Short mmCIF file of C-alpha atoms in Angstrom, two decimals:
data_model
loop_
_atom_site.label_atom_id
_atom_site.label_comp_id
_atom_site.label_asym_id
_atom_site.label_seq_id
_atom_site.Cartn_x
_atom_site.Cartn_y
_atom_site.Cartn_z
CA MET A 1174 -3.20 -48.39 71.71
CA LYS A 1175 -3.98 -48.98 68.04
CA TYR A 1176 -3.30 -52.69 68.48
CA ALA A 1177 -5.85 -52.96 71.29
CA LEU A 1178 -8.52 -51.14 69.31
CA SER A 1179 -7.77 -53.23 66.23
CA LEU A 1180 -8.03 -56.41 68.29
CA LEU A 1181 -11.30 -55.38 69.92
CA LEU A 1182 -12.89 -54.39 66.62
CA ALA A 1183 -11.56 -57.53 64.88
CA VAL A 1184 -13.08 -59.79 67.56
CA GLY A 1185 -16.35 -57.88 67.33
CA LEU A 1186 -16.44 -58.24 63.54
CA THR A 1187 -15.59 -61.95 63.73
CA LEU A 1188 -18.37 -62.62 66.23
CA PHE A 1189 -20.78 -60.50 64.22
CA ILE A 1190 -20.09 -62.58 61.11
CA TRP A 1191 -20.23 -65.86 63.06
CA ILE A 1192 -23.58 -65.03 64.67
CA GLY A 1193 -24.90 -63.73 61.36
CA CYS A 1194 -24.06 -67.04 59.68
CA VAL A 1195 -25.58 -69.37 62.29
CA ASN A 1196 -28.18 -67.22 64.06
CA ARG A 1197 -29.14 -64.42 61.67
CA GLU A 1198 -32.55 -63.83 63.25
CA TYR A 1199 -30.88 -62.76 66.48
CA LEU A 1200 -29.33 -59.78 64.74
CA SER A 1201 -32.71 -58.39 63.71
CA ASP A 1202 -35.25 -59.52 66.32
CA TYR A 1203 -34.64 -58.37 69.89
CA LYS A 1204 -37.41 -60.69 71.11
CA LEU A 1205 -34.90 -63.54 70.72
CA ALA A 1206 -32.64 -62.12 73.45
CA PRO A 1207 -31.65 -64.85 75.95
CA ASN A 1208 -32.14 -62.47 78.91
CA PRO A 1209 -35.75 -61.29 79.35
CA ASP A 1210 -34.48 -57.97 80.75
CA ALA A 1211 -33.10 -57.15 77.30
CA ILE A 1212 -36.57 -57.52 75.80
CA THR A 1213 -38.18 -55.17 78.32
CA TYR A 1214 -35.36 -52.64 77.88
CA LEU A 1215 -36.04 -52.44 74.16
CA ASP A 1216 -39.83 -52.61 74.54
CA LEU A 1217 -39.57 -49.54 76.73
CA GLY A 1218 -37.14 -47.76 74.42
CA GLN A 1219 -39.28 -48.37 71.35
CA ASN A 1220 -42.36 -47.05 73.13
CA VAL A 1221 -40.47 -43.86 73.96
CA TRP A 1222 -39.46 -43.26 70.36
CA LEU A 1223 -42.55 -44.57 68.57
CA HIS A 1224 -45.33 -43.56 70.97
CA GLY A 1225 -43.78 -40.99 73.29
CA GLU A 1226 -44.55 -43.17 76.31
CA TYR A 1227 -42.09 -44.36 78.96
CA SER A 1228 -43.70 -47.76 79.34
CA ARG A 1229 -42.71 -51.42 79.02
CA ARG A 1230 -46.14 -52.55 77.93
CA PRO A 1231 -46.10 -54.00 74.40
CA ALA A 1232 -49.54 -52.52 73.62
CA PRO A 1233 -51.87 -49.79 74.92
CA PRO A 1234 -52.56 -48.67 77.57
CA TYR A 1235 -48.96 -47.54 77.99
CA THR A 1236 -48.80 -47.25 81.76
CA PRO A 1237 -45.70 -45.40 83.03
CA ASP A 1238 -42.68 -47.33 84.28
CA PHE A 1239 -40.08 -46.72 86.95
CA LYS A 1240 -38.41 -50.11 87.21
CA TRP A 1241 -35.74 -49.20 84.64
CA THR A 1242 -33.73 -46.00 84.66
CA PRO A 1243 -33.92 -44.20 81.29
CA VAL A 1244 -30.48 -43.93 79.69
CA PHE A 1245 -30.02 -47.41 78.27
CA PRO A 1246 -33.64 -48.05 77.18
CA VAL A 1247 -33.85 -44.70 75.40
CA LEU A 1248 -30.42 -45.04 73.78
CA ALA A 1249 -30.75 -48.68 72.77
CA GLY A 1250 -34.41 -48.29 71.81
CA GLY A 1251 -33.58 -45.48 69.39
CA VAL A 1252 -30.78 -47.50 67.81
CA ASN A 1253 -33.02 -50.55 67.58
CA CYS A 1254 -35.73 -48.53 65.80
CA LEU A 1255 -33.17 -47.45 63.18
CA LEU A 1256 -30.96 -50.53 62.77
CA GLY A 1257 -32.52 -53.40 64.66
CA SER A 1258 -30.73 -55.50 67.26
CA ALA A 1259 -27.58 -55.45 65.14
CA GLY A 1260 -27.36 -51.71 65.70
CA VAL A 1261 -27.42 -52.19 69.49
CA PHE A 1262 -24.54 -54.66 69.23
CA ILE A 1263 -22.57 -52.28 67.01
CA LEU A 1264 -23.20 -49.54 69.58
CA ASN A 1265 -21.83 -51.80 72.31
CA ILE A 1266 -18.70 -52.56 70.29
CA LEU A 1267 -18.06 -48.86 69.63
CA LEU A 1268 -18.59 -48.00 73.29
CA SER A 1269 -16.21 -50.80 74.27
CA ALA A 1270 -13.64 -49.24 71.96
CA LEU A 1271 -14.19 -45.87 73.68
CA SER A 1272 -13.73 -47.55 77.08
CA CYS A 1273 -10.54 -49.15 75.82
CA LEU A 1274 -9.23 -45.72 74.80
CA ILE A 1275 -10.12 -44.15 78.16
CA ILE A 1276 -8.37 -46.96 80.05
CA TYR A 1277 -5.27 -46.32 77.97
CA ARG A 1278 -5.38 -42.56 78.64
CA LEU A 1279 -5.85 -42.93 82.39
CA ALA A 1280 -3.10 -45.53 82.74
CA GLU A 1281 -0.80 -43.43 80.56
CA TYR A 1282 -1.47 -40.33 82.67
CA TYR A 1283 -0.91 -41.95 86.06
CA VAL A 1284 1.76 -44.51 85.10
CA ASN A 1285 3.22 -44.49 81.58
CA ALA A 1286 2.43 -45.35 77.97
CA LYS A 1287 3.58 -48.98 78.35
CA ALA A 1288 1.16 -49.58 81.19
CA GLY A 1289 -1.57 -47.88 79.15
CA ALA A 1290 -0.88 -50.08 76.13
CA ALA A 1291 -0.86 -53.23 78.27
CA ALA A 1292 -4.10 -52.24 80.04
CA SER A 1293 -5.93 -51.48 76.79
CA CYS A 1294 -4.79 -54.81 75.30
CA LEU A 1295 -5.99 -56.73 78.36
CA PHE A 1296 -9.36 -54.98 78.14
CA ALA A 1297 -9.61 -55.95 74.46
CA LEU A 1298 -8.87 -59.59 75.39
CA ASP A 1299 -11.63 -59.90 77.99
CA THR A 1300 -14.18 -62.52 76.88
CA LEU A 1301 -16.78 -60.92 79.14
CA ILE A 1302 -16.59 -57.79 76.98
CA TRP A 1303 -16.90 -59.92 73.85
CA SER A 1304 -20.03 -61.61 75.22
CA LEU A 1305 -21.79 -58.50 76.56
CA ASN A 1306 -21.19 -56.65 73.30
CA PHE A 1307 -23.75 -59.01 71.77
CA GLN A 1308 -26.42 -58.67 74.44
CA ALA A 1309 -28.90 -55.80 74.62
CA MET A 1310 -28.09 -55.18 78.27
CA SER A 1311 -27.01 -52.01 80.05
CA ASP A 1312 -23.59 -53.23 81.28
CA ILE A 1313 -21.38 -51.89 78.48
CA VAL A 1314 -23.09 -48.48 78.46
CA PHE A 1315 -22.80 -48.26 82.24
CA VAL A 1316 -19.08 -49.00 82.31
CA THR A 1317 -18.47 -46.52 79.49
CA PHE A 1318 -20.20 -43.69 81.36
CA VAL A 1319 -18.34 -44.60 84.57
CA LEU A 1320 -15.03 -44.44 82.72
CA VAL A 1321 -15.98 -41.14 81.07
CA GLY A 1322 -16.77 -39.75 84.51
CA LEU A 1323 -13.49 -41.01 85.98
CA TYR A 1324 -11.48 -39.75 83.00
CA PHE A 1325 -12.58 -36.16 83.61
CA THR A 1326 -12.82 -36.32 87.40
CA LEU A 1327 -9.78 -38.17 88.74
CA PRO A 1328 -7.01 -35.97 87.21
CA THR A 1329 -8.73 -32.94 88.75
CA LEU A 1330 -9.39 -34.31 92.24
CA PHE A 1331 -6.27 -36.50 92.35
CA PRO A 1332 -3.65 -34.92 90.06
CA LYS A 1333 -0.49 -36.90 89.37
CA ASP A 1334 1.82 -33.97 90.04
CA LYS A 1335 1.42 -31.96 93.26
CA THR A 1336 2.46 -28.82 91.40
CA GLU A 1337 -0.18 -29.36 88.72
CA THR A 1338 -3.14 -26.96 88.76
CA PRO A 1339 -6.28 -29.07 88.22
CA SER A 1340 -8.85 -27.89 85.72
CA PHE A 1341 -12.03 -26.92 87.54
CA TRP A 1342 -14.13 -27.31 84.38
CA ARG A 1343 -13.34 -31.02 83.98
CA LEU A 1344 -15.56 -31.72 86.97
CA ILE A 1345 -18.65 -30.74 85.00
CA PRO A 1346 -18.42 -33.43 82.26
CA GLY A 1347 -16.97 -35.79 84.88
CA GLY A 1348 -19.95 -35.38 87.19
CA LEU A 1349 -22.44 -35.54 84.34
CA GLY A 1350 -20.79 -38.74 83.09
CA LEU A 1351 -21.28 -40.36 86.50
CA SER A 1352 -24.84 -39.03 86.66
CA ALA A 1353 -25.53 -40.68 83.28
CA ALA A 1354 -24.00 -43.89 84.67
CA ILE A 1355 -26.42 -43.74 87.62
CA LEU A 1356 -29.32 -43.37 85.17
CA THR A 1357 -27.99 -46.37 83.26
CA ARG A 1358 -27.65 -48.70 86.23
CA PRO A 1359 -28.65 -47.72 89.80
CA THR A 1360 -25.56 -49.65 90.91
CA GLY A 1361 -23.64 -46.41 90.42
CA LEU A 1362 -25.80 -44.37 92.83
CA TYR A 1363 -23.22 -44.03 95.60
CA LEU A 1364 -20.08 -44.03 93.45
CA PRO A 1365 -19.73 -40.19 93.49
CA ILE A 1366 -20.05 -40.31 97.29
CA VAL A 1367 -17.15 -42.78 97.48
CA ILE A 1368 -15.00 -40.51 95.29
CA LEU A 1369 -15.97 -37.44 97.33
CA LEU A 1370 -15.14 -39.15 100.64
CA CYS A 1371 -11.71 -40.10 99.31
CA TYR A 1372 -11.20 -36.53 98.11
CA VAL A 1373 -12.26 -35.04 101.46
CA ILE A 1374 -9.88 -37.35 103.34
CA LYS A 1375 -7.07 -36.45 100.95
CA SER A 1376 -7.81 -32.73 101.32
CA LEU A 1377 -7.75 -32.93 105.10
CA PHE A 1378 -4.48 -34.82 105.28
CA SER A 1379 -2.80 -32.92 102.45
CA ARG A 1380 -3.77 -29.50 103.83
CA THR A 1381 -5.00 -28.27 100.47
CA ASN A 1382 -6.73 -24.94 99.99
CA LEU A 1383 -10.03 -25.28 101.87
CA ILE A 1384 -12.02 -22.89 99.67
CA ARG A 1385 -10.85 -24.53 96.45
CA SER A 1386 -11.44 -28.04 97.80
CA THR A 1387 -14.96 -27.12 98.92
CA ALA A 1388 -15.78 -25.56 95.54
CA TYR A 1389 -14.49 -28.63 93.72
CA ALA A 1390 -16.48 -30.97 95.95
CA LEU A 1391 -19.70 -28.96 95.51
CA ILE A 1392 -19.54 -28.70 91.72
CA PHE A 1393 -18.74 -32.41 91.46
CA PHE A 1394 -21.59 -33.38 93.78
CA VAL A 1395 -24.14 -31.18 92.01
CA CYS A 1396 -23.16 -32.42 88.54
CA SER A 1397 -23.04 -36.07 89.67
CA TYR A 1398 -26.58 -36.02 91.04
CA SER A 1399 -28.25 -33.44 88.80
CA LEU A 1400 -29.67 -35.81 86.20
CA ALA A 1401 -30.42 -38.53 88.74
CA GLY A 1402 -32.20 -35.99 90.95
CA LEU A 1403 -34.43 -34.89 88.08
CA TRP A 1404 -35.35 -38.50 87.37
CA MET A 1405 -36.16 -39.16 91.02
CA PHE A 1406 -38.38 -36.06 91.02
CA ARG A 1407 -40.14 -37.45 87.94
CA ASN A 1408 -40.81 -40.69 89.82
CA TYR A 1409 -42.17 -38.72 92.77
CA GLN A 1410 -44.49 -36.75 90.49
CA THR A 1411 -45.68 -39.90 88.71
CA PHE A 1412 -45.74 -42.52 91.47
CA GLY A 1413 -45.48 -40.55 94.71
CA ILE A 1414 -42.12 -42.15 95.51
CA PHE A 1415 -38.87 -40.16 95.48
CA THR A 1416 -36.67 -43.01 94.32
CA LEU A 1417 -34.27 -43.80 91.51
CA SER A 1418 -35.67 -47.15 90.44
CA GLY A 1419 -38.32 -49.66 91.38
CA ASN A 1420 -35.78 -52.39 90.77
CA GLU A 1421 -33.73 -51.45 93.86
CA ASN A 1422 -36.09 -52.93 96.45
CA ILE A 1423 -36.79 -55.99 94.29
CA VAL A 1424 -33.07 -56.74 94.22
CA MET A 1425 -32.56 -56.08 97.93
CA VAL A 1426 -35.46 -58.31 99.01
CA TYR A 1427 -35.48 -61.10 96.47
CA TYR A 1428 -31.79 -61.30 95.50
CA THR A 1429 -29.68 -59.89 98.35
CA GLY A 1430 -32.15 -61.21 100.90
CA GLY A 1431 -32.87 -64.22 98.73
CA GLY A 1432 -29.18 -65.09 98.72
CA ALA A 1433 -29.11 -64.98 102.53
CA TRP A 1434 -32.17 -67.22 102.83
CA GLN A 1435 -30.82 -69.50 100.11
CA THR A 1436 -27.61 -69.92 102.13
CA GLU A 1437 -29.47 -70.35 105.42
CA PHE A 1438 -31.82 -73.06 104.16
CA LYS A 1439 -29.38 -74.60 101.64
CA CYS A 1440 -31.95 -74.37 98.87
CA THR A 1441 -32.20 -72.81 95.42
CA LEU A 1442 -32.71 -69.09 94.95
CA SER A 1443 -36.25 -69.59 93.63
CA GLU A 1444 -37.13 -71.67 96.71
CA ALA A 1445 -35.68 -68.98 98.98
CA GLN A 1446 -37.69 -66.31 97.17
CA GLU A 1447 -40.85 -68.35 97.65
CA LYS A 1448 -40.16 -68.57 101.39
CA ILE A 1449 -39.73 -64.78 101.58
CA GLN A 1450 -42.91 -64.23 99.59
CA LYS A 1451 -44.99 -66.40 101.92
CA GLU A 1452 -43.53 -65.15 105.20
CA PHE A 1453 -43.97 -61.48 104.36
CA ASN A 1454 -47.12 -61.81 102.25
CA LEU A 1455 -45.51 -60.26 99.17
CA PRO A 1456 -46.21 -60.52 95.45
CA SER A 1457 -43.96 -63.09 93.80
CA ASP A 1458 -40.63 -62.12 92.24
CA GLU A 1459 -42.19 -62.55 88.79
CA VAL A 1460 -45.08 -60.23 89.65
CA CYS A 1461 -42.70 -57.62 91.11
CA HIS A 1462 -40.69 -57.58 87.89
CA ASN A 1463 -43.79 -57.40 85.69
CA ALA A 1464 -46.38 -55.52 87.75
CA ASP A 1465 -48.27 -54.13 84.76
CA ALA A 1466 -48.60 -57.53 83.12
CA PHE A 1467 -50.37 -58.80 86.27
CA GLY A 1468 -52.50 -55.69 86.71
CA LYS A 1469 -50.64 -54.59 89.85
CA ASP A 1470 -49.57 -51.13 90.96
CA PRO A 1471 -45.73 -50.98 90.81
CA ALA A 1472 -45.63 -48.14 93.36
CA GLU A 1473 -47.62 -50.18 95.89
CA ILE A 1474 -45.35 -53.19 95.32
CA ASP A 1475 -42.33 -50.96 95.90
CA ARG A 1476 -43.82 -49.77 99.20
CA GLN A 1477 -44.48 -53.36 100.30
CA LEU A 1478 -40.93 -54.41 99.50
CA LYS A 1479 -39.44 -51.36 101.20
CA ALA A 1480 -41.49 -51.98 104.36
CA CYS A 1481 -40.10 -55.50 104.86
CA LYS A 1482 -36.61 -55.01 103.35
CA ARG A 1483 -34.81 -54.55 106.64
CA ASP A 1484 -36.47 -57.58 108.24
CA VAL A 1485 -35.69 -59.79 105.23
CA LEU A 1486 -32.04 -58.75 105.13
CA LEU A 1487 -31.35 -58.97 108.86
CA LYS A 1488 -33.28 -62.12 109.72
CA TYR A 1489 -30.23 -64.27 108.94
CA PRO A 1490 -27.25 -61.87 109.20
CA VAL A 1491 -24.57 -64.56 109.25
CA SER A 1492 -26.01 -66.15 106.12
CA LEU A 1493 -26.22 -62.70 104.51
CA ILE A 1494 -22.46 -62.32 104.93
CA LYS A 1495 -21.84 -65.88 103.76
CA SER A 1496 -23.98 -65.26 100.69
CA ALA A 1497 -21.91 -62.20 99.76
CA LEU A 1498 -18.66 -64.08 100.36
CA ILE A 1499 -19.89 -66.82 98.04
CA GLY A 1500 -21.20 -64.45 95.38
CA VAL A 1501 -18.09 -62.29 94.92
CA PRO A 1502 -15.56 -65.05 94.09
CA LYS A 1503 -18.24 -66.82 92.07
CA ALA A 1504 -18.71 -63.74 89.89
CA LEU A 1505 -14.94 -63.21 89.60
CA ILE A 1506 -14.28 -66.69 88.23
CA ALA A 1507 -17.52 -67.19 86.27
CA HIS A 1508 -17.16 -67.58 82.52
CA GLU A 1509 -19.46 -66.69 79.64
CA THR A 1510 -18.97 -69.77 77.48
CA GLY A 1511 -22.64 -70.68 77.79
CA SER A 1512 -23.59 -67.26 76.41
CA PHE A 1513 -21.34 -67.76 73.37
CA ALA A 1514 -22.97 -71.16 72.84
CA ALA A 1515 -26.46 -69.62 72.99
CA LEU A 1516 -25.53 -66.81 70.61
CA THR A 1517 -24.11 -69.24 68.06
CA LYS A 1518 -26.72 -72.01 68.54
CA GLN A 1519 -24.26 -74.52 69.94
CA ASP A 1520 -24.81 -77.01 72.73
CA TRP A 1521 -22.65 -76.27 75.78
CA GLN A 1522 -22.15 -79.51 77.75
CA GLY A 1523 -20.54 -77.76 80.70
CA THR A 1524 -17.13 -78.23 82.27
CA ASP A 1525 -17.90 -81.81 83.34
CA LYS A 1526 -17.79 -82.83 79.70
CA LEU A 1527 -15.47 -80.10 78.55
CA PHE A 1528 -13.96 -81.85 75.55
CA SER A 1529 -17.37 -82.99 74.31
CA ASN A 1530 -17.97 -79.38 73.32
CA SER A 1531 -16.87 -77.75 70.07
CA PRO A 1532 -13.16 -76.80 69.93
CA VAL A 1533 -14.08 -73.11 69.68
CA LEU A 1534 -16.11 -73.23 72.90
CA VAL A 1535 -13.33 -75.14 74.66
CA LEU A 1536 -10.84 -72.48 73.54
CA ILE A 1537 -13.12 -69.68 74.77
CA PHE A 1538 -13.56 -71.41 78.14
CA VAL A 1539 -9.84 -72.05 78.64
CA TRP A 1540 -8.95 -68.47 77.72
CA SER A 1541 -11.71 -67.07 79.99
CA VAL A 1542 -10.33 -68.93 83.01
CA LEU A 1543 -6.70 -68.13 82.20
CA PHE A 1544 -7.54 -64.46 81.62
CA GLN A 1545 -9.31 -64.12 84.97
CA VAL A 1546 -6.40 -65.76 86.81
CA ILE A 1547 -3.95 -63.33 85.18
CA VAL A 1548 -6.10 -60.26 85.86
CA ILE A 1549 -7.11 -61.10 89.44
CA PHE A 1550 -3.65 -62.05 90.70
CA GLY A 1551 -1.94 -59.44 88.54
CA GLY A 1552 -4.36 -56.80 89.76
CA LEU A 1553 -3.71 -57.60 93.42
CA LEU A 1554 0.06 -57.57 92.85
CA GLY A 1555 -0.26 -54.27 91.00
CA ILE A 1556 -2.21 -52.61 93.80
CA ILE A 1557 0.20 -53.78 96.51
CA GLY A 1558 3.31 -53.00 94.46
CA SER A 1559 2.04 -49.55 93.45
CA TRP A 1560 1.19 -48.64 97.04
CA PHE A 1561 4.73 -49.33 98.27
CA LYS A 1562 6.59 -48.19 95.17
CA CYS A 1563 4.72 -45.01 94.22
CA ARG A 1564 4.49 -42.96 97.39
CA ASP A 1565 3.54 -39.81 95.48
CA SER A 1566 0.56 -41.60 93.94
CA ARG A 1567 -0.93 -43.05 97.10
CA TRP A 1568 -3.98 -40.81 97.12
CA ILE A 1569 -5.12 -41.91 93.67
CA ILE A 1570 -4.43 -45.54 94.63
CA PHE A 1571 -6.48 -44.93 97.78
CA CYS A 1572 -9.38 -43.57 95.71
CA ILE A 1573 -9.23 -46.34 93.11
CA SER A 1574 -9.13 -48.94 95.89
CA GLY A 1575 -12.24 -47.31 97.39
CA ILE A 1576 -14.01 -47.51 94.03
CA ALA A 1577 -12.97 -51.17 93.69
CA ALA A 1578 -14.27 -51.94 97.18
CA TYR A 1579 -17.57 -50.27 96.28
CA PHE A 1580 -18.01 -52.45 93.19
CA VAL A 1581 -17.03 -55.57 95.15
CA LEU A 1582 -19.78 -54.65 97.64
CA THR A 1583 -22.33 -54.31 94.82
CA MET A 1584 -21.29 -57.78 93.63
CA GLY A 1585 -21.86 -59.17 97.13
CA LEU A 1586 -25.31 -57.58 97.28
CA SER A 1587 -26.30 -59.62 94.24
CA GLY A 1588 -26.23 -62.70 96.46
CA ALA A 1589 -24.87 -66.20 96.21
CA ASP A 1590 -26.02 -66.58 92.60
CA CYS A 1591 -23.98 -63.56 91.42
CA CYS A 1592 -22.96 -64.08 87.77
CA ALA A 1593 -20.09 -62.93 85.55
CA ARG A 1594 -21.67 -59.71 84.25
CA TYR A 1595 -21.76 -58.21 87.76
CA ARG A 1596 -17.97 -58.09 87.86
CA LEU A 1597 -17.73 -55.91 84.75
CA PRO A 1598 -17.46 -52.51 86.54
CA LEU A 1599 -14.55 -53.89 88.59
CA MET A 1600 -12.65 -55.20 85.59
CA PRO A 1601 -11.09 -51.92 84.32
CA ILE A 1602 -9.52 -51.39 87.76
CA LEU A 1603 -8.13 -54.91 87.99
CA ILE A 1604 -6.96 -54.70 84.39
CA VAL A 1605 -5.02 -51.46 84.91
CA PHE A 1606 -3.23 -52.75 88.01
CA ALA A 1607 -2.57 -56.10 86.32
CA ALA A 1608 -1.02 -54.15 83.42
CA ILE A 1609 1.18 -52.27 85.90
CA ALA A 1610 2.34 -55.55 87.43
CA LEU A 1611 2.99 -57.16 84.03
CA THR A 1612 4.95 -54.21 82.66
CA THR A 1613 6.98 -53.99 85.88
CA LEU A 1614 7.87 -57.68 85.67
CA TRP A 1615 8.74 -57.30 81.99
CA GLU A 1616 11.09 -54.42 82.69
CA ARG A 1617 12.77 -56.36 85.47
CA PHE A 1618 13.31 -59.63 83.62
CA LYS A 1619 13.58 -58.62 79.96
CA PRO A 1620 16.85 -59.62 78.28
CA ILE A 1621 19.57 -56.96 78.43
CA LYS A 1622 20.72 -55.95 74.98
CA ASP A 1623 24.42 -55.52 74.28
#
């Protein structure tokens, strides 16, 4: 475990120094973020801390916002006010270290210490983690809260030993962790439902105590949706819409639907979005993302998008499926070399001219591809092998597989242009099962000592 944490922190420090040497401004000015979402996250967070207003507007009037859920903007905005962008990146690195520790503990609990050590080391070697640690985006915080929730929840609902008496109280921090994850990224909205369904199925087939199972399910459900429910009530009070985020319908219409139309018409995503806009008489994707900047009512835009969402998604159902089937493998094999190039002010020539790039970028690219091959195939082998080998652990494997399927679905909903960062929530699962497969192979083929 200590080796994984040392490796993760060493890589973080190395990148921090490298970026500081070649792109120092980036460490202090969040306006230089390559992703415009990062800028609006921190605009919003700073307004909360400096002006007491939950608004993305850079200047008065600070009209209220409901596009972004509050956890990441408030957390990152506070850190940015104190330490600048560098503080947000340090926060990401520390949260990645916490995630690494949780992965170790879960793998150790359900398998053994060797699998835990291997899983934590694989997590520390993921170039996607390295890249996202230096972006003011919500991905790292989201995965950390998901893992916190799973750390407290899974051993209670799916104990390793049938004779073990699960701790009822672990469900409270577990549910709250998942609720915080939902308020970090709406992607997590239905994750507690997936876990509950798996638990209900297990309870029915295992003939567990009905009263205890019901109590566990209720406390987990209430804790998982308590914070999210309060936020949705705030949106209803402010905008008249009981919803988690205004971003949900934008994504479903212009990205999930856009991916289907993009596939149907064999055009770019922006061209597909323009077709949707014209056919359904909608504000453009840019206006939807920045309603205040264009003097539009975000609540009215949300209602317009919601009204046509079903028609947009189902107009080309075959292409919708094709889009998802394109997006998932694309996200799984995508690399972040271009992000490293942008962070360090280097010119990335792409894979067509691979060896025209700097040796460091070539090394990062090669390792990214090799790492994904190891984790994807190792993860699949680990899941299959564990299912047949560990009969007593099938219910936890069933639950984890359900969680993995849920995150694969969220990747597919991002459309044909799904990028690497959307696979991040799936990575801890693949990594743990890849670690199980690798340690099993090592035990089988390691040299026998005299």
